[in-house]
Short mmCIF file of C-alpha atoms and ligand atoms in Angstrom, two decimals:
data_model
loop_
_atom_site.label_atom_id
_atom_site.label_comp_id
_atom_site.label_asym_id
_atom_site.label_seq_id
_atom_site.Cartn_x
_atom_site.Cartn_y
_atom_site.Cartn_z
CA MET A 1 117.91 78.41 56.28
CA PRO A 2 121.26 78.74 57.61
CA ASP A 3 122.75 76.45 60.18
CA TYR A 4 120.36 78.42 62.82
CA ALA A 5 120.63 76.65 66.73
CA PHE A 6 117.88 74.06 67.61
CA GLU A 7 116.22 76.32 69.44
CA THR A 8 115.60 78.67 66.26
CA LEU A 9 115.11 75.70 64.06
CA ARG A 10 112.40 74.15 66.25
CA ILE A 11 110.37 77.57 65.53
CA HIS A 12 111.17 78.58 61.75
CA ALA A 13 112.23 75.94 60.09
CA ALA A 14 110.44 74.84 56.61
CA TYR A 15 108.30 77.64 57.17
CA ASP A 16 108.68 80.82 55.27
CA PRO A 17 105.20 83.15 55.54
CA LYS A 18 106.02 84.46 51.86
CA ASP A 19 104.77 81.00 50.74
CA HIS A 20 101.79 81.05 53.32
CA GLY A 21 99.77 84.21 52.58
CA ASN A 22 101.81 85.91 54.69
CA ALA A 23 100.15 83.87 57.81
CA VAL A 24 102.70 84.18 60.85
CA SER A 25 101.13 80.64 61.84
CA PRO A 26 101.26 77.90 59.88
CA PRO A 27 98.25 77.59 58.19
CA ILE A 28 95.84 74.34 58.22
CA TYR A 29 95.01 73.20 54.81
CA GLN A 30 92.14 72.06 55.22
CA SER A 31 91.93 70.40 51.47
CA ALA A 32 91.27 66.77 50.10
CA ALA A 33 92.88 67.45 46.83
CA PHE A 34 95.12 70.39 45.21
CA ASP A 35 94.05 71.25 41.54
CA LEU A 36 96.86 70.02 39.35
CA GLU A 37 96.37 73.64 37.25
CA ASN A 38 96.81 71.35 33.44
CA THR A 39 97.45 68.47 32.16
CA ALA A 40 101.72 69.19 32.02
CA ARG A 41 101.91 69.83 35.72
CA ALA A 42 99.75 66.59 36.50
CA LYS A 43 102.54 64.62 34.99
CA ARG A 44 105.21 66.38 36.41
CA LEU A 45 103.54 66.32 39.76
CA TRP A 46 102.82 62.47 39.85
CA THR A 47 106.65 61.56 38.53
CA GLY A 48 107.76 63.30 41.08
CA ALA A 49 109.89 66.00 38.69
CA GLU A 50 107.83 68.77 40.71
CA VAL A 51 106.89 68.89 44.19
CA GLY A 52 103.17 70.04 45.24
CA GLY A 53 100.05 69.04 46.93
CA ILE A 54 98.03 65.74 44.79
CA TYR A 55 95.79 64.46 47.26
CA THR A 56 96.28 65.08 51.32
CA ARG A 57 96.01 61.41 51.95
CA VAL A 58 99.71 61.37 50.60
CA GLY A 59 100.56 64.74 51.02
CA ASN A 60 99.51 68.04 52.47
CA PRO A 61 101.49 71.50 52.53
CA THR A 62 100.17 71.32 56.77
CA VAL A 63 102.11 68.27 57.04
CA SER A 64 104.79 69.27 55.14
CA ILE A 65 106.27 72.20 57.14
CA LEU A 66 105.81 69.07 60.04
CA GLU A 67 107.82 66.66 57.61
CA GLU A 68 110.48 68.70 56.75
CA ARG A 69 110.96 70.72 60.14
CA ILE A 70 111.02 67.25 61.83
CA ALA A 71 113.86 66.25 59.30
CA LYS A 72 115.77 69.07 59.57
CA LEU A 73 116.16 68.92 63.89
CA ASP A 74 117.21 65.41 63.23
CA GLY A 75 119.34 66.22 60.46
CA GLY A 76 117.75 63.47 58.25
CA SER A 77 117.49 63.94 54.40
CA ALA A 78 113.44 63.25 54.56
CA ALA A 79 110.35 62.78 56.99
CA ILE A 80 107.12 61.52 56.23
CA GLY A 81 104.63 62.82 58.72
CA LEU A 82 101.72 59.38 59.53
CA ALA A 83 98.62 59.33 61.55
CA SER A 84 100.27 57.83 65.06
CA GLY A 85 103.27 56.62 66.31
CA MET A 86 102.12 53.04 65.91
CA SER A 87 101.08 53.42 61.74
CA ALA A 88 104.99 54.68 61.93
CA ILE A 89 106.32 51.76 63.28
CA SER A 90 104.23 49.44 61.61
CA TYR A 91 105.03 50.91 58.15
CA VAL A 92 108.85 50.72 58.74
CA ILE A 93 108.63 46.96 59.83
CA LEU A 94 106.37 46.56 56.84
CA LEU A 95 108.52 48.05 54.22
CA LEU A 96 112.39 46.68 55.41
CA GLY A 97 110.80 42.79 56.20
CA GLU A 98 108.43 43.21 52.90
CA GLY A 99 108.97 39.78 51.77
CA GLY A 100 109.87 37.97 55.17
CA GLY A 101 112.61 39.17 56.70
CA ASN A 102 113.30 39.37 60.32
CA ILE A 103 113.91 42.20 62.89
CA VAL A 104 116.38 41.79 66.18
CA ALA A 105 114.62 44.08 68.48
CA ALA A 106 115.36 45.03 72.17
CA SER A 107 113.12 43.30 74.53
CA SER A 108 111.71 45.81 76.40
CA LEU A 109 109.82 48.27 74.23
CA TYR A 110 106.35 50.07 74.66
CA GLY A 111 104.03 47.59 74.77
CA ALA A 112 102.15 47.79 71.35
CA ALA A 113 105.58 47.74 69.55
CA GLN A 114 106.08 44.85 71.18
CA GLU A 115 103.08 42.87 71.20
CA SER A 116 102.56 43.32 67.58
CA LEU A 117 106.62 42.44 66.27
CA LEU A 118 105.87 39.01 68.70
CA HIS A 119 102.22 38.06 67.08
CA PHE A 120 101.10 40.75 64.68
CA PHE A 121 103.93 41.44 62.22
CA PRO A 122 104.74 37.03 62.02
CA LYS A 123 101.33 36.94 60.30
CA PHE A 124 103.04 38.89 57.57
CA GLY A 125 105.86 36.80 57.34
CA ILE A 126 108.31 39.10 59.24
CA THR A 127 109.52 37.54 62.46
CA THR A 128 111.35 39.18 65.26
CA GLN A 129 114.58 38.06 67.20
CA PHE A 130 114.35 39.66 70.51
CA VAL A 131 117.49 40.38 72.57
CA THR A 132 117.35 39.53 76.15
CA ASP A 133 120.83 41.04 76.93
CA ARG A 134 119.83 44.23 75.61
CA HIS A 135 122.51 45.97 76.72
CA ASP A 136 125.11 44.18 75.39
CA PRO A 137 125.70 44.98 71.63
CA GLN A 138 127.29 42.18 70.78
CA ALA A 139 123.90 40.09 71.78
CA TYR A 140 122.25 42.03 69.07
CA GLU A 141 125.47 40.92 66.58
CA ALA A 142 124.81 37.42 67.75
CA LEU A 143 121.46 37.28 65.94
CA ILE A 144 121.50 38.98 62.76
CA ASP A 145 121.33 36.69 60.15
CA ASP A 146 121.02 36.53 55.86
CA ASP A 147 117.38 37.47 56.27
CA THR A 148 117.67 40.75 59.13
CA ARG A 149 116.69 43.09 58.05
CA ALA A 150 116.78 46.08 60.72
CA ILE A 151 118.00 46.53 64.68
CA TYR A 152 114.98 48.06 66.54
CA LEU A 153 114.75 49.64 69.77
CA GLU A 154 113.74 53.07 71.70
CA SER A 155 116.50 55.55 72.89
CA ILE A 156 114.84 56.09 75.77
CA SER A 157 112.96 53.02 77.04
CA ASN A 158 108.75 53.00 77.67
CA PRO A 159 108.32 52.34 80.72
CA ASN A 160 111.96 51.44 82.27
CA ALA A 161 113.61 54.76 80.80
CA GLU A 162 116.28 52.12 79.86
CA ILE A 163 119.27 53.61 77.92
CA TYR A 164 121.51 51.87 75.24
CA ASP A 165 124.95 52.61 73.55
CA ILE A 166 123.48 52.65 70.16
CA GLU A 167 126.68 53.95 68.73
CA ALA A 168 128.08 50.32 69.56
CA ILE A 169 124.47 48.47 68.35
CA ALA A 170 124.60 50.80 65.30
CA GLU A 171 128.41 50.11 64.45
CA ALA A 172 127.83 46.17 64.86
CA ALA A 173 124.71 46.33 62.76
CA HIS A 174 126.46 48.31 59.95
CA ARG A 175 129.20 45.89 60.20
CA HIS A 176 126.34 43.16 58.62
CA GLY A 177 124.91 45.87 56.24
CA VAL A 178 121.54 45.79 58.42
CA PRO A 179 120.07 49.23 59.46
CA VAL A 180 119.01 50.57 62.81
CA ILE A 181 115.81 51.83 63.81
CA VAL A 182 115.40 54.04 67.28
CA ASP A 183 112.11 54.91 68.31
CA ASN A 184 113.08 58.06 69.92
CA THR A 185 110.08 58.74 70.82
CA VAL A 186 110.87 59.69 74.51
CA ALA A 187 113.04 61.23 74.53
CA THR A 188 112.35 63.75 71.16
CA PRO A 189 115.42 65.19 68.92
CA TYR A 190 115.87 67.93 71.53
CA LEU A 191 117.32 65.07 73.76
CA TYR A 192 118.69 63.04 71.82
CA GLN A 193 119.72 62.89 68.03
CA PRO A 194 119.90 59.31 66.47
CA PHE A 195 121.80 60.08 63.57
CA LYS A 196 124.52 61.37 65.23
CA HIS A 197 125.08 57.82 66.97
CA GLY A 198 125.14 56.37 64.22
CA ALA A 199 121.19 54.96 63.61
CA ASP A 200 119.63 55.35 59.71
CA ILE A 201 115.61 55.70 60.70
CA ILE A 202 113.94 57.28 63.71
CA VAL A 203 110.15 56.64 64.61
CA TYR A 204 108.00 58.62 66.71
CA SER A 205 105.24 59.08 68.47
CA ALA A 206 104.87 63.10 67.84
CA THR A 207 101.58 62.69 70.40
CA LYS A 208 104.50 62.50 73.26
CA GLY A 209 106.72 65.34 73.70
CA ILE A 210 106.72 66.38 70.44
CA CYS A 211 103.48 68.31 70.51
CA GLY A 212 103.84 67.85 74.49
CA HIS A 213 99.76 69.05 74.82
CA GLY A 214 98.30 65.76 75.16
CA ASN A 215 95.67 67.04 71.99
CA ALA A 216 96.93 65.10 68.99
CA ILE A 217 97.74 61.57 67.50
CA ALA A 218 100.75 61.89 65.57
CA GLY A 219 103.11 59.77 64.07
CA LEU A 220 106.79 60.49 62.20
CA VAL A 221 109.57 58.89 60.38
CA VAL A 222 112.70 60.10 59.55
CA GLU A 223 115.69 58.71 57.72
CA ASN A 224 119.55 59.93 57.41
CA GLY A 225 119.77 59.62 53.81
CA THR A 226 123.28 57.66 53.88
CA PHE A 227 122.77 54.20 54.24
CA GLU A 228 123.34 51.75 51.60
CA TYR A 229 120.62 49.09 51.08
CA SER A 230 121.97 46.18 49.62
CA ARG A 231 120.45 44.72 46.53
CA GLU A 232 121.34 41.14 48.20
CA ARG A 233 119.34 42.20 51.45
CA PHE A 234 116.84 44.72 50.25
CA PRO A 235 115.87 43.60 46.72
CA HIS A 236 112.29 45.19 46.88
CA LEU A 237 114.18 48.60 47.31
CA HIS A 238 115.88 48.09 43.81
CA GLU A 239 113.13 46.58 42.08
CA LEU A 240 111.87 49.00 39.13
CA SER A 241 108.37 50.11 39.38
CA TRP A 242 105.71 52.01 36.76
CA LYS A 243 104.03 53.90 39.62
CA LEU A 244 108.17 55.50 40.29
CA ARG A 245 108.59 55.99 36.75
CA ASP A 246 110.24 59.22 35.85
CA ILE A 247 108.97 62.10 33.89
CA ASP A 248 109.95 60.07 30.98
CA ASP A 249 108.21 56.68 31.69
CA ASN A 250 111.12 54.93 32.85
CA PRO A 251 110.22 52.77 35.63
CA ARG A 252 112.32 53.45 38.37
CA SER A 253 113.07 51.70 42.51
CA PRO A 254 112.55 53.84 45.70
CA ILE A 255 116.61 53.73 45.51
CA ASP A 256 116.83 55.44 42.30
CA ALA A 257 113.41 57.67 42.42
CA ASP A 258 115.42 59.15 45.65
CA PRO A 259 119.01 57.49 46.53
CA HIS A 260 118.93 59.75 49.48
CA ALA A 261 115.46 59.21 50.70
CA PRO A 262 114.66 55.74 49.71
CA ILE A 263 112.43 54.78 53.18
CA ILE A 264 110.48 57.81 52.70
CA THR A 265 110.01 57.67 48.81
CA ALA A 266 108.79 54.12 49.39
CA LEU A 267 106.29 54.52 52.50
CA ARG A 268 104.71 57.33 50.64
CA CYS A 269 104.26 55.79 47.27
CA PHE A 270 102.96 52.05 48.76
CA HIS A 271 102.29 52.44 52.17
CA LEU A 272 100.91 55.81 52.39
CA GLU A 273 99.05 55.06 48.73
CA PHE A 274 97.34 51.89 49.82
CA ILE A 275 97.33 51.91 53.38
CA GLY A 276 96.41 55.82 54.01
CA ALA A 277 97.11 56.69 57.72
CA LYS A 278 97.87 60.03 57.17
CA LEU A 279 98.10 62.59 59.28
CA SER A 280 95.45 65.20 59.44
CA PRO A 281 96.60 68.37 58.62
CA PHE A 282 94.93 69.63 62.06
CA ASP A 283 96.99 67.63 63.72
CA ALA A 284 100.00 68.41 62.19
CA TYR A 285 99.13 71.91 63.17
CA GLN A 286 98.52 71.35 66.68
CA VAL A 287 101.99 69.15 66.29
CA LEU A 288 103.91 72.51 64.77
CA ASP A 289 102.45 74.46 67.50
CA GLY A 290 103.60 71.83 70.57
CA LEU A 291 107.16 71.42 68.94
CA SER A 292 107.84 75.31 69.16
CA THR A 293 107.68 74.77 73.10
CA LEU A 294 109.88 71.91 73.28
CA VAL A 295 113.03 73.25 74.83
CA GLU A 296 111.58 74.95 77.79
CA ARG A 297 108.90 72.46 77.96
CA LEU A 298 111.65 69.44 78.54
CA ASP A 299 114.02 71.88 80.19
CA LYS A 300 111.40 72.73 82.90
CA GLN A 301 110.31 68.76 83.08
CA ILE A 302 113.48 67.48 83.56
CA SER A 303 114.39 69.87 86.18
CA SER A 304 111.20 68.59 88.42
CA THR A 305 111.59 64.78 86.96
CA ALA A 306 115.21 64.64 88.64
CA ARG A 307 114.12 66.42 91.98
CA ILE A 308 110.87 63.63 91.92
CA ALA A 309 113.16 61.07 90.89
CA GLN A 310 115.58 61.81 94.29
CA HIS A 311 112.64 61.81 96.95
CA LEU A 312 111.59 58.51 95.62
CA SER A 313 114.62 57.27 95.70
CA ASN A 314 114.83 57.98 99.74
CA HIS A 315 111.16 57.19 100.28
CA PRO A 316 110.09 54.13 102.48
CA HIS A 317 107.49 53.41 100.58
CA VAL A 318 109.49 52.53 96.96
CA ALA A 319 111.73 49.50 96.23
CA TRP A 320 113.43 51.49 93.36
CA VAL A 321 113.61 54.28 90.94
CA ARG A 322 114.56 53.78 87.08
CA TYR A 323 115.80 57.20 85.75
CA ALA A 324 119.37 57.69 84.11
CA GLY A 325 119.41 60.97 86.04
CA LEU A 326 119.79 59.59 89.38
CA ALA A 327 123.81 58.96 90.20
CA GLN A 328 122.84 55.38 91.66
CA SER A 329 121.21 54.66 87.94
CA PRO A 330 123.24 51.69 85.94
CA PHE A 331 122.77 54.16 83.11
CA HIS A 332 123.80 57.05 84.54
CA SER A 333 127.70 57.40 82.85
CA LEU A 334 125.98 56.39 79.43
CA ALA A 335 123.46 59.41 80.03
CA GLU A 336 126.09 62.36 81.02
CA ARG A 337 127.76 61.10 77.79
CA ASP A 338 124.35 60.91 75.27
CA PHE A 339 122.13 63.59 76.47
CA SER A 340 123.64 66.68 77.20
CA HIS A 341 120.16 68.55 78.30
CA GLY A 342 119.18 65.53 80.69
CA ALA A 343 117.61 62.13 80.46
CA GLY A 344 114.14 62.69 79.81
CA ALA A 345 110.70 63.48 81.90
CA LEU A 346 109.54 59.91 82.31
CA LEU A 347 111.02 57.67 85.28
CA SER A 348 109.54 54.53 86.97
CA PHE A 349 109.60 52.91 90.52
CA GLY A 350 108.64 50.34 92.40
CA PHE A 351 105.83 50.29 94.96
CA LYS A 352 106.57 48.60 98.14
CA GLY A 353 102.73 47.25 98.89
CA SER A 354 100.03 45.41 97.69
CA ASP A 355 98.26 45.13 95.01
CA GLU A 356 95.00 47.08 96.95
CA GLN A 357 97.78 49.55 98.12
CA ILE A 358 98.74 50.43 94.59
CA ASP A 359 95.31 51.13 93.61
CA ALA A 360 94.37 53.37 96.67
CA PHE A 361 97.37 55.30 95.93
CA ILE A 362 96.53 55.94 92.28
CA GLN A 363 93.40 56.87 93.27
CA ALA A 364 94.15 59.20 95.97
CA LEU A 365 96.87 61.37 93.39
CA ASP A 366 95.12 64.57 92.80
CA VAL A 367 97.37 66.56 90.71
CA PHE A 368 98.86 63.41 89.03
CA SER A 369 96.37 62.39 85.71
CA TYR A 370 95.87 58.39 85.54
CA HIS A 371 95.79 58.10 81.83
CA VAL A 372 97.87 56.48 79.19
CA ASN A 373 99.77 58.91 77.55
CA ILE A 374 103.37 60.73 78.25
CA GLY A 375 105.20 63.64 77.24
CA ASP A 376 101.81 65.76 77.85
CA PHE A 377 102.43 69.32 79.98
CA ARG A 378 100.06 67.20 82.72
CA SER A 379 102.14 64.96 84.67
CA LEU A 380 100.45 61.26 84.36
CA ILE A 381 101.03 57.88 86.39
CA ALA A 382 100.10 54.64 84.62
CA ASN A 383 100.30 50.94 86.24
CA PRO A 384 102.07 49.34 82.51
CA THR A 385 101.18 45.68 83.98
CA HIS A 386 97.27 46.55 83.82
CA THR A 387 97.39 49.22 80.95
CA THR A 388 100.36 49.82 78.57
CA HIS A 389 101.75 46.68 78.78
CA THR A 390 99.01 44.59 79.51
CA GLU A 391 98.83 42.98 76.40
CA LEU A 392 102.18 41.38 77.10
CA GLU A 393 102.76 37.22 78.27
CA GLN A 394 104.22 37.18 81.96
CA GLU A 395 107.28 35.43 80.52
CA VAL A 396 107.24 38.65 77.67
CA LEU A 397 106.63 40.73 80.81
CA GLU A 398 109.62 39.21 82.61
CA SER A 399 112.16 39.69 80.17
CA ALA A 400 111.34 42.92 79.39
CA ASP A 401 111.96 43.29 82.92
CA ILE A 402 108.43 44.93 83.68
CA PRO A 403 106.95 43.68 87.31
CA SER A 404 103.61 43.75 88.27
CA ASN A 405 104.45 46.80 91.04
CA ILE A 406 106.07 48.79 88.61
CA LEU A 407 104.42 52.41 88.39
CA ARG A 408 105.18 54.88 85.63
CA LEU A 409 105.63 58.39 86.07
CA SER A 410 105.23 61.24 83.54
CA ILE A 411 106.56 65.03 84.60
CA GLY A 412 104.89 67.77 83.47
CA LEU A 413 105.00 70.92 84.13
CA GLU A 414 102.88 71.86 87.79
CA HIS A 415 105.06 73.06 90.31
CA VAL A 416 107.25 70.37 91.71
CA ASP A 417 106.32 70.55 95.34
CA ASP A 418 102.77 70.19 94.46
CA LEU A 419 103.68 66.90 92.66
CA ILE A 420 106.20 65.71 95.23
CA ALA A 421 103.50 66.48 97.82
CA ASP A 422 100.75 64.74 95.97
CA LEU A 423 102.81 61.54 95.94
CA ASP A 424 103.59 61.90 99.18
CA HIS A 425 99.75 62.55 100.21
CA ALA A 426 98.82 59.55 98.11
CA PHE A 427 101.15 57.20 99.29
CA GLN A 428 100.11 58.29 103.22
CA LEU A 429 96.47 57.57 102.17
CA ALA A 430 97.67 53.67 100.60
CA PHE A 431 99.19 53.07 103.99
CA ASN A 432 96.80 54.31 106.08
CA GLU A 433 99.34 56.84 107.42
CA PRO A 434 98.40 60.09 109.17
CA THR A 435 98.06 62.65 106.97
CA LYS A 436 98.67 66.18 107.57
CA GLU A 437 95.43 67.81 106.51
C1 PLP B 1 107.97 54.83 72.90
C2 PLP B 1 106.46 54.89 72.45
N1 PLP B 1 106.31 54.54 70.90
C3 PLP B 1 105.28 54.71 69.95
C4 PLP B 1 103.91 54.65 70.60
C5 PLP B 1 103.01 55.01 70.02
O1 PLP B 1 102.55 56.24 69.64
P1 PLP B 1 101.10 56.59 69.32
O2 PLP B 1 100.15 56.23 70.08
O3 PLP B 1 101.27 57.79 68.81
O4 PLP B 1 100.58 55.36 68.54
C6 PLP B 1 104.24 55.19 72.09
C7 PLP B 1 102.88 55.35 72.80
O5 PLP B 1 102.74 55.30 74.10
C8 PLP B 1 105.45 55.12 72.59
O6 PLP B 1 105.05 55.22 74.32
#
């Protein structure tokens, strides 16, 4: 496919109806396994000499369309679809950290990602050092040692909507031969393309803005195909494996098997094969459908988010607003530099009132829905310290800058006047002020 614009690729990339019975909409290949035809072909499929369906745990044609489309949108060499954003994150950490490496991570992350790095991966010998001064690229560099396997951060953080100078952080990481993993969930490939800023691996919860309809759980990993994984730091990526043998029965390492996609090769051959968190073809179809309208959804959601952020920042019951699109945000100039389509549809604010008033405020909202998703076409509110980030201990919340009065908004596609009126009405009820009704 020629070098079409993003708007064209998100609809057409990696799909030709002629290859799928002329179906205009990508078919859902609801089949556990695929006919191998003959033993010679089976050998070609198993050794990668021919690409084709074998068994849906390790690959499926509907899922492949999504994988190839996202790789194209991000400018990567390959991608893999997985059952959830968390499986995407966990697989990459398990692969890069294999044998007991360490990760250097920003100290403010999606709750389950932070919790897993803190308490779950150490059980497998993979530890994490968190960078408290997470906006200073040198602070990441200072924590890199001989066992560091990756730097991990989010391009727009959840729930604080912070953004980072990933270019400078990647430059520091690459000086030491360390790759950078970026969780690009909140930004999506429309707002931010991490590979253009030096990242090496992207992880997504496609459950969020990429799908945008709140009706599928999905994860994606994309790799850029240019990072050189050294034998010293990543011996396991150079280890010969009989499982990865070529058609002449020569064992190969993930790097030999595909020098431009060793990460996706290893994840598919080992992690997906043995742990099996596969993306279902039905969910892949839902994500493909959602991805087709990503641009229009986000353009409108961002324009509403900017208005709501402005409104809240002048509100007497709001202590502060975190949104890089606001001129007064400390991240505004970085957002202007790196986010040409806008700073996303996620913001957080500090509620100036008691815990009981927060409860009453959430209860009083009518248009905003109270549930833990983001990037949905519905507008959502969450109180992170009691929901999405509730597993984190107090000192972790403090270093992540997540106070108890923080409320997170994910702005959807309703009319912005209704959303602002809904928030104002809920404030009035929470503070026992006269309402306009
Ligand atoms: C930034 C971010 N990354 C990853 C995840 C995990 O995604 P999933 O729920 O699809 O496992 C989430 C979920 O909220 C998220 O917000």
